[in-house]
CSV table of C-alpha atoms and ligand atoms in Angstrom, one decimal:
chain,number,residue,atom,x,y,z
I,1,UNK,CA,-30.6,-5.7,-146.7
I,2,UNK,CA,-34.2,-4.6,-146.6
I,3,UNK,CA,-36.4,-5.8,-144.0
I,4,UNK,CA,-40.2,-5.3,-144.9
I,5,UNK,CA,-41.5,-5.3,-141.2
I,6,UNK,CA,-45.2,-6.7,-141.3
I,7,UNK,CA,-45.9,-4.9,-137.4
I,8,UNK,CA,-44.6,-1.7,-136.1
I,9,UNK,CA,-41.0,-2.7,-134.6
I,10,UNK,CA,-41.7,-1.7,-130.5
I,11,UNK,CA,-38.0,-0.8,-129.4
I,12,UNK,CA,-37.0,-1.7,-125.5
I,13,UNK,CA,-35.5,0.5,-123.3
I,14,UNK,CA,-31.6,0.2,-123.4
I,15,UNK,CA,-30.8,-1.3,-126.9
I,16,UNK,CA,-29.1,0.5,-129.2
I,17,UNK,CA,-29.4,-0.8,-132.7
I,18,UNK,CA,-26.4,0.3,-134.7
I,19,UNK,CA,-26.3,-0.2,-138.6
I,20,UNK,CA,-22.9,1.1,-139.5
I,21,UNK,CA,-20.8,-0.7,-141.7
I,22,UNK,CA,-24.0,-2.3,-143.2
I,23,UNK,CA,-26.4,-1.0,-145.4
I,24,UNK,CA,-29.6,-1.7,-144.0
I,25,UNK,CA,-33.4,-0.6,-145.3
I,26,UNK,CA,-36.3,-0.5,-143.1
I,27,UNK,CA,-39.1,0.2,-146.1
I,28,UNK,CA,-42.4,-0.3,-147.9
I,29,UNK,CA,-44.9,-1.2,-144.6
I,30,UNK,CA,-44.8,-0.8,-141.3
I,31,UNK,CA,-41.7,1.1,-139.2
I,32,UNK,CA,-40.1,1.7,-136.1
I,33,UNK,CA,-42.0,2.9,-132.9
I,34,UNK,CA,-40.6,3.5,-129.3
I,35,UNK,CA,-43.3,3.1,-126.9
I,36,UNK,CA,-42.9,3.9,-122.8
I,37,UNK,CA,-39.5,3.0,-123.4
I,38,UNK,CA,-36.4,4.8,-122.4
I,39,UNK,CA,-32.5,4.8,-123.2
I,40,UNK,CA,-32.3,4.0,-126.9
I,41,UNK,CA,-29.6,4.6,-129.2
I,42,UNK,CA,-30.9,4.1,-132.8
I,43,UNK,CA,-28.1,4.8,-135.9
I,44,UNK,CA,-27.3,4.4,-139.2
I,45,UNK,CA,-30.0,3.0,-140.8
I,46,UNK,CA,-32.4,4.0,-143.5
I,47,UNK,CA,-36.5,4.1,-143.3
I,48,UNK,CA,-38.6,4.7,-146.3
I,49,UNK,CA,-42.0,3.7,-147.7
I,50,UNK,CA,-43.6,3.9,-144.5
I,51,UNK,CA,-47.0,2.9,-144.9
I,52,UNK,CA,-50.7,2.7,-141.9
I,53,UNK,CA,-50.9,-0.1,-139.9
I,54,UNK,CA,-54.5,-1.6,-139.0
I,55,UNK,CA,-54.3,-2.2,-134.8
I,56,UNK,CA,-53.6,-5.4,-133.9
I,57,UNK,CA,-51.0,-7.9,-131.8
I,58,UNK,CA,-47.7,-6.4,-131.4
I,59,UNK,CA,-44.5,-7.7,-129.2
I,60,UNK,CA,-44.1,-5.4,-126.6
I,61,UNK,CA,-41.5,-4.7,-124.4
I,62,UNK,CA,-40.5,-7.9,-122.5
I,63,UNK,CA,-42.0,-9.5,-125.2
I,64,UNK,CA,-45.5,-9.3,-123.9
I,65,UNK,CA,-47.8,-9.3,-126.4
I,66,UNK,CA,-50.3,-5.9,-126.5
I,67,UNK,CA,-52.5,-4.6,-128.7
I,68,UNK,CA,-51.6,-1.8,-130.7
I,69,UNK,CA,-53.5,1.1,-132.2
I,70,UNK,CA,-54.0,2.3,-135.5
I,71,UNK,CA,-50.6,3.9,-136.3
I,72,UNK,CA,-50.3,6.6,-139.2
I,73,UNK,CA,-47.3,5.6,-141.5
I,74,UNK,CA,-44.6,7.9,-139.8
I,75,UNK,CA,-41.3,6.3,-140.2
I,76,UNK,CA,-40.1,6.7,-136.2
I,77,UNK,CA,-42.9,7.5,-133.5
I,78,UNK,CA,-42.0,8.2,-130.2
I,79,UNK,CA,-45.0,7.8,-127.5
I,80,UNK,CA,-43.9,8.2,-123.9
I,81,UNK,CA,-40.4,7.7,-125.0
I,82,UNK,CA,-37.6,10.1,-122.8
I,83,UNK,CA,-33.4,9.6,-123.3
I,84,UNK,CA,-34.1,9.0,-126.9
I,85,UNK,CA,-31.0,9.3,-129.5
I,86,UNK,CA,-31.8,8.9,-133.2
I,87,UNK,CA,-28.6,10.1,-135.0
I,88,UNK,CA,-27.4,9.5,-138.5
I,89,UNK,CA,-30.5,8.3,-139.9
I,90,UNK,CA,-31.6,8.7,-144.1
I,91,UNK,CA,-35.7,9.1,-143.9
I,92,UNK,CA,-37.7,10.4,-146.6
I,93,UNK,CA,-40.9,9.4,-148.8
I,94,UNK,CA,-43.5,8.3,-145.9
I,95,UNK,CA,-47.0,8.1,-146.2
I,96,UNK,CA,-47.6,10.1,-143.1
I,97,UNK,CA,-44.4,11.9,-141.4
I,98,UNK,CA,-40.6,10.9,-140.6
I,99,UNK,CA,-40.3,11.9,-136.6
I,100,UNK,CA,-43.3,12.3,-134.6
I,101,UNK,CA,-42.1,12.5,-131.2
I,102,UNK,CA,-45.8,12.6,-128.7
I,103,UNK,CA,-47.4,12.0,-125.7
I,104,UNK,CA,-45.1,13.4,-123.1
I,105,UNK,CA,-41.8,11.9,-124.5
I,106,UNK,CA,-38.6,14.4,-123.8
I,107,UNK,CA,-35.2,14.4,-123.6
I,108,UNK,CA,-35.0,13.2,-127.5
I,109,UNK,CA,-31.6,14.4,-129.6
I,110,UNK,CA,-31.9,14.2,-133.3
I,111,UNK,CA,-28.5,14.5,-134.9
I,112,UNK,CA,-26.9,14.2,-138.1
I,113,UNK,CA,-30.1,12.8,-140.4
I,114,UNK,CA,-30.7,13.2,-143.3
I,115,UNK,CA,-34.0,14.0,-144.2
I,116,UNK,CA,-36.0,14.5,-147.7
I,117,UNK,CA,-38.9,14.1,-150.3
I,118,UNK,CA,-41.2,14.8,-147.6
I,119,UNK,CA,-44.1,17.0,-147.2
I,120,UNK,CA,-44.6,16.5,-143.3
I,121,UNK,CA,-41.2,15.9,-141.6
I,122,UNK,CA,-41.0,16.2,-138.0
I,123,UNK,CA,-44.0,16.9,-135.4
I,124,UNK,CA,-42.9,17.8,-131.5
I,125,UNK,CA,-45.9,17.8,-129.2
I,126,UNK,CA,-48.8,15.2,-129.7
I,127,UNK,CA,-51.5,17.6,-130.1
I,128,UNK,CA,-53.5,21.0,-128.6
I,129,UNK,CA,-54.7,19.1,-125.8
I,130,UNK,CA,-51.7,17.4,-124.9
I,131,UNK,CA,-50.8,19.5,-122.2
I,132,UNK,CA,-48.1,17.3,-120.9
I,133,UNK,CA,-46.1,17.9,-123.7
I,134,UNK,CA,-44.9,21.1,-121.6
I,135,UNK,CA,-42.0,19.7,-120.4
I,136,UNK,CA,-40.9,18.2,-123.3
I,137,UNK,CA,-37.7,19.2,-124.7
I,138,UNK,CA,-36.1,18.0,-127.8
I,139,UNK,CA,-32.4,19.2,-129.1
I,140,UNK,CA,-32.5,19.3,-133.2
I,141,UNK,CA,-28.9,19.7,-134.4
I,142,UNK,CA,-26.5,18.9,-137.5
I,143,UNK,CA,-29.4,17.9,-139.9
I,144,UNK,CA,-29.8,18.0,-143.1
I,145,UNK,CA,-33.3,19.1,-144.3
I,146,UNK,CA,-34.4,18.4,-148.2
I,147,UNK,CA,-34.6,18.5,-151.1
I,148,UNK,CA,-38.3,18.6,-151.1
I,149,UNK,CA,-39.3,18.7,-147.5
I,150,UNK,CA,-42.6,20.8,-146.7
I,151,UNK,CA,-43.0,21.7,-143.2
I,152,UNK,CA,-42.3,21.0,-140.3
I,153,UNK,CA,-38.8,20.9,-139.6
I,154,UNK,CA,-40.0,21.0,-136.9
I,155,UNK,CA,-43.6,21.2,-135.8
I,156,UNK,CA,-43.2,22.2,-132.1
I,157,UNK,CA,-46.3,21.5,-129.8
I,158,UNK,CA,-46.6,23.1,-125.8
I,159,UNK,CA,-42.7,22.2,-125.4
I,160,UNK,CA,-39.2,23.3,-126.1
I,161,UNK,CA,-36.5,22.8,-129.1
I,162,UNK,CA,-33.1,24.0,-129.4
I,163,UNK,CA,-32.6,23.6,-132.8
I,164,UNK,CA,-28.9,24.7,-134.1
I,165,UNK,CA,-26.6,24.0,-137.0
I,166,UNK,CA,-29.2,22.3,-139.4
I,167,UNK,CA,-29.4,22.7,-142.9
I,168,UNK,CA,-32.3,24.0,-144.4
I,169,UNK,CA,-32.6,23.1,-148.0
I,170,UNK,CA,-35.9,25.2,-149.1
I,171,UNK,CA,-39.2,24.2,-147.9
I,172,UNK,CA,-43.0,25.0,-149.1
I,173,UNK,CA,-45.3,26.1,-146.7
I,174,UNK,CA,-42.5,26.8,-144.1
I,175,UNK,CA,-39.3,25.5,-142.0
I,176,UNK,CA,-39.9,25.6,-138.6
I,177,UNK,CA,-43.5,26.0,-136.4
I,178,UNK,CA,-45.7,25.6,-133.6
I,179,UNK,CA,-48.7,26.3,-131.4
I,180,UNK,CA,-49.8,26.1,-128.4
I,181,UNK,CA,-47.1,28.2,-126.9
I,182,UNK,CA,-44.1,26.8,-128.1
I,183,UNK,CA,-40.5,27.6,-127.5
I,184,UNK,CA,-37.5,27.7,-129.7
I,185,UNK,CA,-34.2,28.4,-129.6
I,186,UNK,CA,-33.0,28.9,-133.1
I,187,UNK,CA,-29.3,29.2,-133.0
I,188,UNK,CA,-26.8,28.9,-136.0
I,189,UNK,CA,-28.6,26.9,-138.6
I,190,UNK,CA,-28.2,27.7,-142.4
I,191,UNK,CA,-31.8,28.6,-144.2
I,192,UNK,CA,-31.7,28.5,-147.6
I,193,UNK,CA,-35.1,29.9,-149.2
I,194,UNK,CA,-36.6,28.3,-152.0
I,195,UNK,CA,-36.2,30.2,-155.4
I,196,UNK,CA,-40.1,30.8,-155.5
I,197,UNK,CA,-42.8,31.2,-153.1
I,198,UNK,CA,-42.6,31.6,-149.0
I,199,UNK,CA,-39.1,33.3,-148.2
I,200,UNK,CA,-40.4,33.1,-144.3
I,201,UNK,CA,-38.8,30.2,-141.9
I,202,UNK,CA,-41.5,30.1,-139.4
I,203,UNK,CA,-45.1,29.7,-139.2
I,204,UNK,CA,-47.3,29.8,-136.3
I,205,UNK,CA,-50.9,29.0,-136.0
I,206,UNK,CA,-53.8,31.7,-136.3
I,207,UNK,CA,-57.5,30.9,-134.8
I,208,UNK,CA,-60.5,33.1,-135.1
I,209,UNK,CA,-57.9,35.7,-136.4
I,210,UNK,CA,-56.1,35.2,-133.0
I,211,UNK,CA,-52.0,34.3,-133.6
I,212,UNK,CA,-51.2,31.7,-130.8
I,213,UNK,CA,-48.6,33.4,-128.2
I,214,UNK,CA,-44.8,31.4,-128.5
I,215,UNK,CA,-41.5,32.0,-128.0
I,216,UNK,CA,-39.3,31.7,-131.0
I,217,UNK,CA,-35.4,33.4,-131.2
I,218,UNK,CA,-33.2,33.2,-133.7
I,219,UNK,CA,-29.3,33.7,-132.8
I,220,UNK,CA,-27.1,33.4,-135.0
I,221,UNK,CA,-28.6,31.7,-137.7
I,222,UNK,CA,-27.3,32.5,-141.4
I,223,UNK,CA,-30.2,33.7,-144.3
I,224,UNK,CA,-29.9,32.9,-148.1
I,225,UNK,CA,-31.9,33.6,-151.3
I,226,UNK,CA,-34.0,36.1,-149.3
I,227,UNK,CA,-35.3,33.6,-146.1
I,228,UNK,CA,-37.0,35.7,-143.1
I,229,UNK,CA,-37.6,35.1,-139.9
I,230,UNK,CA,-40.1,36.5,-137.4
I,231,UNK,CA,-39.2,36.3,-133.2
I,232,UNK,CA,-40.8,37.3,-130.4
I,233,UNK,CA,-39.5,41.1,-129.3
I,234,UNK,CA,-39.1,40.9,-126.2
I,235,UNK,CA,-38.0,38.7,-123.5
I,236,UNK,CA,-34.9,36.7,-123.1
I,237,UNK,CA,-33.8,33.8,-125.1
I,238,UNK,CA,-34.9,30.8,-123.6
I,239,UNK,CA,-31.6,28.2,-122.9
I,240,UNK,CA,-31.9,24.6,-122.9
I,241,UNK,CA,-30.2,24.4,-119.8
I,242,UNK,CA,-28.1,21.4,-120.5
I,243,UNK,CA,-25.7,19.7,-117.9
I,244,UNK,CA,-21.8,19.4,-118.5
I,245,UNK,CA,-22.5,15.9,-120.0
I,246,UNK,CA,-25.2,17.2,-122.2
I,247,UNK,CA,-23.4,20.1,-123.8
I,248,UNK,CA,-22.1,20.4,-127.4
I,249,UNK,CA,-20.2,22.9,-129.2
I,250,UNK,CA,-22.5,25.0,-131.6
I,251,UNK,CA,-20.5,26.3,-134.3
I,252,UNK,CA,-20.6,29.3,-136.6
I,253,UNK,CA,-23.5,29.2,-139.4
I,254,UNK,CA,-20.9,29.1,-142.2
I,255,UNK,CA,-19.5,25.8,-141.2
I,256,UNK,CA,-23.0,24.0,-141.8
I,257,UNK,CA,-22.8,23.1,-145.1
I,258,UNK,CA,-19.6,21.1,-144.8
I,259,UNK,CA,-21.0,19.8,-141.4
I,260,UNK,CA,-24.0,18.6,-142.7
I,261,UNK,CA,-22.2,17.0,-145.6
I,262,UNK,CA,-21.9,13.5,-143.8
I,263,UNK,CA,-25.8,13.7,-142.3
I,264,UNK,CA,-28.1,10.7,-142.8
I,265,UNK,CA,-26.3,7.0,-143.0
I,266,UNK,CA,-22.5,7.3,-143.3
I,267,UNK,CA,-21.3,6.5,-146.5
I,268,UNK,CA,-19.0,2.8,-146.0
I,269,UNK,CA,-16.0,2.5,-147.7
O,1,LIG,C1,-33.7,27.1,-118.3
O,1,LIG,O1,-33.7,27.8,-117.1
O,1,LIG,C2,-34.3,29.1,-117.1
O,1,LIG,C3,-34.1,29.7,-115.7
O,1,LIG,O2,-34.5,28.9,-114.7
O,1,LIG,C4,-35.8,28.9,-117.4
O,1,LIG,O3,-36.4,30.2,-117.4
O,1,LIG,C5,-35.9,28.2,-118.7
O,1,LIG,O4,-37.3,28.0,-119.0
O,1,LIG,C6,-35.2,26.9,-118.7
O,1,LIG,N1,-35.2,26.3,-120.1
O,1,LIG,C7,-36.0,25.2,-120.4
O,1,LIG,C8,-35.8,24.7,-121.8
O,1,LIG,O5,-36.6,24.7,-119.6
């Protein structure tokens, strides 16, 4: 099925829209936003095309009708969003982004997409002066990232991101990023340089010949075809702190690429 949405689609808190055993595609105009919403489970389903939206009307939640702003063409925006689950998901080939997750939304999980043909994929943090995107922390894990994704993977803004056992499948200008003193916890993802060009994972944003001050550590991850990656000296690596309920099992960097294997919509018999 493809649904051609004609608005953004505003998702309520605690709905969980679950496309397994179907094989549903959100593409070709407008895509899925999460607005001041909370508790959202959102998987199996595929979002492509994504393309600017004029503002306008929208249905809010409790179907109020609001006006929305201009929105970019990103194929799932988060604004304000917290308890956010987006988890075997195919994105690729939007006109602005695939995740942007903004505005003071945290506690977001992205697990087990797939996502591709991209030049911007994921951006954590809204922008520079965003400064409540401090306490935002987003958990990046069992992804699959290409071919052809750029940068951004993720883009990490003011807050934190434990990224872990993703799959890194080249990039261009880099893999993973930030400014505006960001932290990271790299931990037992798979980086596979691309055959030419940048060999380096991260990038971090230089003004007036000042680098911005972050936090990025790498533990355990696993380097091919000549991938680098530069962390912060000193200090202590910085946890995500999760509860019982929250915690998963990391596993060793050489069981990623079979891991990974069944990211992005599961395949139905
Ligand atoms: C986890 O707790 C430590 C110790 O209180 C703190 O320094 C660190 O910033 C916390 N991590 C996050 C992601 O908030």
């Amino acid at each position: 099925m493809n649904i051609n949405l004609v608005k953004p689609l505003l998702i309520s808190s605690f709905i969980t829209i679950d496309g397994r055993g179907v094989d549903v595609h959100i593409v070709d105009n407008a895509c899925l936003m999460i607005y001041k919403a909370t508790n959202i489970i959102i998987h199996g389903i595929r979002v492509h095309h994504c393309r600017p939206q004029a503002s306008g009307m929208v249905m809010g939640p409790k179907g109020n009708i609001m006006p929305l702003g201009q929105v970019d063409g990103d194929a799932i925006r988060l604004v304000s969003a917290s308890k956010i689950w987006i988890d075997h998901y195919t994105l690729y080939d939007c006109q602005d982004g695939l995740l942007d997750v903004t505005r003071g939304s945290t506690d977001v999980t992205i697990s087990n997409n797939w996502f591709r043909e991209q030049n911007k994929v994921m951006l954590l943090g809204h922008d520079d002066g965003f400064l409540r995107d401090k306490n935002m922390k987003v958990t990046v894990v069992y992804n699959y990232f290409g071919p052809n994704c750029h940068q951004r993977m993720p883009r990490i803004r003011h807050g934190y991101a434990h990224v872990a056992n993703n799959l890194y499948m080249g990039w261009v200008q880099y893999a993973i990023g930030g400014n505006m003193k960001p932290s990271l916890k790299s931990q037992s993802n798979l980086f596979i340089a691309p055959t030419t060009g940048k060999k380096e994972v991260t990038w971090r944003k230089t003004s007036n010949g000042v680098r911005d001050t972050w936090k990025f550590y790498s533990v355990g991850d696993a380097f091919e075809n000549g991938a680098s990656f530069i962390e912060i000296k000193d200090g202590q690596v910085i946890k995500p702190n999760y509860s019982l309920e929250q915690k998963f099992k990391v596993v060793d960097a050489k069981f990623v690429r079979s891991l990974t294997r069944s990211s992005g919509v599961l395949r139905t018999m």
